[in-house]
Amino acid sequence: MLFRSVIEPWSWFADGDKWIADLGNLGAKSAVDENMLAKVTVSPNPYLRHSGYNESSGEHKLKFSKLPTKCEINIFTVSGERVKTIKFEDNGYYGNYFWDQKTGNGDLVAPGLYIYTIEANNHKHISKFAIVR
């Protein structure tokens, strides 16, 4: 995950003011921990199949955001049945993964409540999302 910082001036710019910035940490990777994994989001949540959210006809995409550069996503039904395992490696998509709502066998999942886990560097986060007709 990239290091992000906000630069805020202490006062308004006046003639003769200068900026000095150390960009040495720009792009530095930070360690993955539980707090970073807790920031992962799924959108839209709940997913409404009839809404056509940001997709073409016949597509069904959920977006996992703020993922670490390398992690594993596991999706389960509420009864504990594994739906899909996704090995994610960021290839320039800024921590986003679009899931097509298909099982490991290629079948479209049914509407309902789903549990997902994000695992990276021996850390794990558990959360949920819903799919509605």
PDB file of C-alpha atoms in Angstrom, residues 19-130:
ATOM      1  CA  TRP A  19       7.587  25.361   0.097  1.00  0.00           C
ATOM      2  CA  ILE A  20      10.152  22.811   1.191  1.00  0.00           C
ATOM      3  CA  ALA A  21       9.049  19.180   1.046  1.00  0.00           C
ATOM      4  CA  ASP A  22      10.896  15.920   1.691  1.00  0.00           C
ATOM      5  CA  LEU A  23       9.560  13.405  -0.827  1.00  0.00           C
ATOM      6  CA  GLY A  24      11.830  10.631   0.432  1.00  0.00           C
ATOM      7  CA  ASN A  25       8.909   8.558   1.718  1.00  0.00           C
ATOM      8  CA  LEU A  26       6.712   9.062  -1.332  1.00  0.00           C
ATOM      9  CA  GLY A  27       5.775   5.640  -2.661  1.00  0.00           C
ATOM     10  CA  ALA A  28       7.226   3.819   0.343  1.00  0.00           C
ATOM     11  CA  LYS A  29       5.360   0.650   1.233  1.00  0.00           C
ATOM     12  CA  SER A  30       3.830   0.327   4.666  1.00  0.00           C
ATOM     13  CA  ALA A  31       3.420  -2.907   6.596  1.00  0.00           C
ATOM     14  CA  VAL A  32       0.088  -4.690   6.357  1.00  0.00           C
ATOM     15  CA  ASP A  33      -1.739  -4.933   9.689  1.00  0.00           C
ATOM     16  CA  GLU A  34      -5.279  -5.374  11.016  1.00  0.00           C
ATOM     17  CA  ASN A  35      -6.002  -1.638  10.764  1.00  0.00           C
ATOM     18  CA  MET A  36      -5.115  -1.572   7.062  1.00  0.00           C
ATOM     19  CA  LEU A  37      -7.273  -4.639   6.351  1.00  0.00           C
ATOM     20  CA  ALA A  38     -10.188  -3.098   8.280  1.00  0.00           C
ATOM     21  CA  LYS A  39     -10.229  -0.237   5.747  1.00  0.00           C
ATOM     22  CA  VAL A  40     -11.130  -2.595   2.873  1.00  0.00           C
ATOM     23  CA  THR A  41     -14.585  -1.798   1.500  1.00  0.00           C
ATOM     24  CA  VAL A  42     -17.062  -3.558  -0.780  1.00  0.00           C
ATOM     25  CA  SER A  43     -19.315  -1.453  -2.966  1.00  0.00           C
ATOM     26  CA  PRO A  44     -22.102  -1.193  -3.600  1.00  0.00           C
ATOM     27  CA  ASN A  45     -23.232  -2.789  -0.381  1.00  0.00           C
ATOM     28  CA  PRO A  46     -25.929  -3.970  -0.562  1.00  0.00           C
ATOM     29  CA  TYR A  47     -25.638  -4.827  -4.248  1.00  0.00           C
ATOM     30  CA  LEU A  48     -29.007  -4.484  -6.026  1.00  0.00           C
ATOM     31  CA  ARG A  49     -28.994  -6.737  -9.104  1.00  0.00           C
ATOM     32  CA  HIS A  50     -31.598  -4.684 -10.951  1.00  0.00           C
ATOM     33  CA  SER A  51     -29.777  -1.354 -10.420  1.00  0.00           C
ATOM     34  CA  GLY A  52     -27.261  -1.724 -13.282  1.00  0.00           C
ATOM     35  CA  TYR A  53     -24.599  -0.099 -11.101  1.00  0.00           C
ATOM     36  CA  ASN A  54     -21.588   0.869 -13.214  1.00  0.00           C
ATOM     37  CA  GLU A  55     -21.801  -2.154 -15.526  1.00  0.00           C
ATOM     38  CA  SER A  56     -22.974  -3.440 -18.878  1.00  0.00           C
ATOM     39  CA  SER A  57     -26.078  -5.567 -19.331  1.00  0.00           C
ATOM     40  CA  GLY A  58     -25.616  -9.050 -17.880  1.00  0.00           C
ATOM     41  CA  GLU A  59     -22.611  -8.097 -15.752  1.00  0.00           C
ATOM     42  CA  HIS A  60     -22.685  -8.247 -11.975  1.00  0.00           C
ATOM     43  CA  LYS A  61     -19.663  -6.604 -10.368  1.00  0.00           C
ATOM     44  CA  LEU A  62     -18.817  -5.941  -6.750  1.00  0.00           C
ATOM     45  CA  LYS A  63     -15.792  -3.751  -6.111  1.00  0.00           C
ATOM     46  CA  PHE A  64     -13.324  -4.547  -3.338  1.00  0.00           C
ATOM     47  CA  SER A  65     -11.383  -1.336  -2.595  1.00  0.00           C
ATOM     48  CA  LYS A  66      -8.346  -0.374  -0.522  1.00  0.00           C
ATOM     49  CA  LEU A  67      -6.790  -3.838  -0.805  1.00  0.00           C
ATOM     50  CA  PRO A  68      -3.129  -4.330   0.067  1.00  0.00           C
ATOM     51  CA  THR A  69      -0.853  -5.011  -2.905  1.00  0.00           C
ATOM     52  CA  LYS A  70      -0.927  -8.766  -2.251  1.00  0.00           C
ATOM     53  CA  CYS A  71      -3.675 -10.614  -0.376  1.00  0.00           C
ATOM     54  CA  GLU A  72      -6.192 -13.442  -0.502  1.00  0.00           C
ATOM     55  CA  ILE A  73      -9.941 -12.818  -0.561  1.00  0.00           C
ATOM     56  CA  ASN A  74     -12.217 -15.667   0.547  1.00  0.00           C
ATOM     57  CA  ILE A  75     -15.980 -15.382   0.085  1.00  0.00           C
ATOM     58  CA  PHE A  76     -18.399 -17.608   2.045  1.00  0.00           C
ATOM     59  CA  THR A  77     -22.147 -18.063   2.403  1.00  0.00           C
ATOM     60  CA  VAL A  78     -23.551 -17.409   5.881  1.00  0.00           C
ATOM     61  CA  SER A  79     -23.678 -21.190   6.402  1.00  0.00           C
ATOM     62  CA  GLY A  80     -19.891 -21.335   5.901  1.00  0.00           C
ATOM     63  CA  GLU A  81     -19.717 -22.774   2.374  1.00  0.00           C
ATOM     64  CA  ARG A  82     -16.755 -21.357   0.437  1.00  0.00           C
ATOM     65  CA  VAL A  83     -17.976 -19.570  -2.690  1.00  0.00           C
ATOM     66  CA  LYS A  84     -14.703 -18.302  -4.144  1.00  0.00           C
ATOM     67  CA  THR A  85     -11.035 -17.779  -3.311  1.00  0.00           C
ATOM     68  CA  ILE A  86      -9.279 -14.895  -5.045  1.00  0.00           C
ATOM     69  CA  LYS A  87      -5.500 -14.453  -4.996  1.00  0.00           C
ATOM     70  CA  PHE A  88      -5.102 -10.695  -5.476  1.00  0.00           C
ATOM     71  CA  GLU A  89      -1.917  -8.995  -6.649  1.00  0.00           C
ATOM     72  CA  ASP A  90      -2.101  -5.311  -7.502  1.00  0.00           C
ATOM     73  CA  ASN A  91      -0.991  -4.725 -11.072  1.00  0.00           C
ATOM     74  CA  GLY A  92      -1.554  -0.991 -11.188  1.00  0.00           C
ATOM     75  CA  TYR A  93      -5.257  -0.933 -10.317  1.00  0.00           C
ATOM     76  CA  TYR A  94      -4.686   0.883  -7.027  1.00  0.00           C
ATOM     77  CA  GLY A  95      -5.968  -1.782  -4.659  1.00  0.00           C
ATOM     78  CA  ASN A  96      -9.249  -2.455  -6.458  1.00  0.00           C
ATOM     79  CA  TYR A  97     -10.644  -5.828  -7.488  1.00  0.00           C
ATOM     80  CA  PHE A  98     -13.928  -6.312  -9.373  1.00  0.00           C
ATOM     81  CA  TRP A  99     -15.636  -9.621  -8.569  1.00  0.00           C
ATOM     82  CA  ASP A 100     -18.145 -10.885 -11.159  1.00  0.00           C
ATOM     83  CA  GLN A 101     -20.266 -12.593  -8.452  1.00  0.00           C
ATOM     84  CA  LYS A 102     -19.465 -16.041  -9.828  1.00  0.00           C
ATOM     85  CA  THR A 103     -18.442 -19.102  -7.855  1.00  0.00           C
ATOM     86  CA  GLY A 104     -15.269 -21.054  -8.495  1.00  0.00           C
ATOM     87  CA  ASN A 105     -17.397 -23.196 -10.871  1.00  0.00           C
ATOM     88  CA  GLY A 106     -18.547 -20.161 -12.880  1.00  0.00           C
ATOM     89  CA  ASP A 107     -22.130 -20.062 -11.553  1.00  0.00           C
ATOM     90  CA  LEU A 108     -23.721 -16.749 -10.564  1.00  0.00           C
ATOM     91  CA  VAL A 109     -24.235 -16.588  -6.785  1.00  0.00           C
ATOM     92  CA  ALA A 110     -27.723 -16.338  -5.325  1.00  0.00           C
ATOM     93  CA  PRO A 111     -28.985 -13.213  -3.552  1.00  0.00           C
ATOM     94  CA  GLY A 112     -28.219 -13.256   0.158  1.00  0.00           C
ATOM     95  CA  LEU A 113     -25.746 -12.321   2.857  1.00  0.00           C
ATOM     96  CA  TYR A 114     -22.084 -13.218   2.300  1.00  0.00           C
ATOM     97  CA  ILE A 115     -19.061 -13.211   4.586  1.00  0.00           C
ATOM     98  CA  TYR A 116     -15.605 -12.390   3.242  1.00  0.00           C
ATOM     99  CA  THR A 117     -12.126 -12.545   4.685  1.00  0.00           C
ATOM    100  CA  ILE A 118      -9.052 -10.605   3.607  1.00  0.00           C
ATOM    101  CA  GLU A 119      -5.759 -12.270   4.538  1.00  0.00           C
ATOM    102  CA  ALA A 120      -2.277 -10.779   4.147  1.00  0.00           C
ATOM    103  CA  ASN A 121       1.028 -11.179   6.031  1.00  0.00           C
ATOM    104  CA  ASN A 122      -0.507 -13.425   8.718  1.00  0.00           C
ATOM    105  CA  HIS A 123      -3.280 -10.874   9.406  1.00  0.00           C
ATOM    106  CA  LYS A 124      -6.972 -11.448   8.758  1.00  0.00           C
ATOM    107  CA  HIS A 125     -10.080  -9.266   8.566  1.00  0.00           C
ATOM    108  CA  ILE A 126     -13.674 -10.552   8.387  1.00  0.00           C
ATOM    109  CA  SER A 127     -16.667  -8.576   7.130  1.00  0.00           C
ATOM    110  CA  LYS A 128     -19.889  -9.005   5.136  1.00  0.00           C
ATOM    111  CA  PHE A 129     -21.878  -7.796   2.141  1.00  0.00           C
ATOM    112  CA  ALA A 130     -25.348  -8.443   0.756  1.00  0.00           C
TER     113      ALA A 130
END
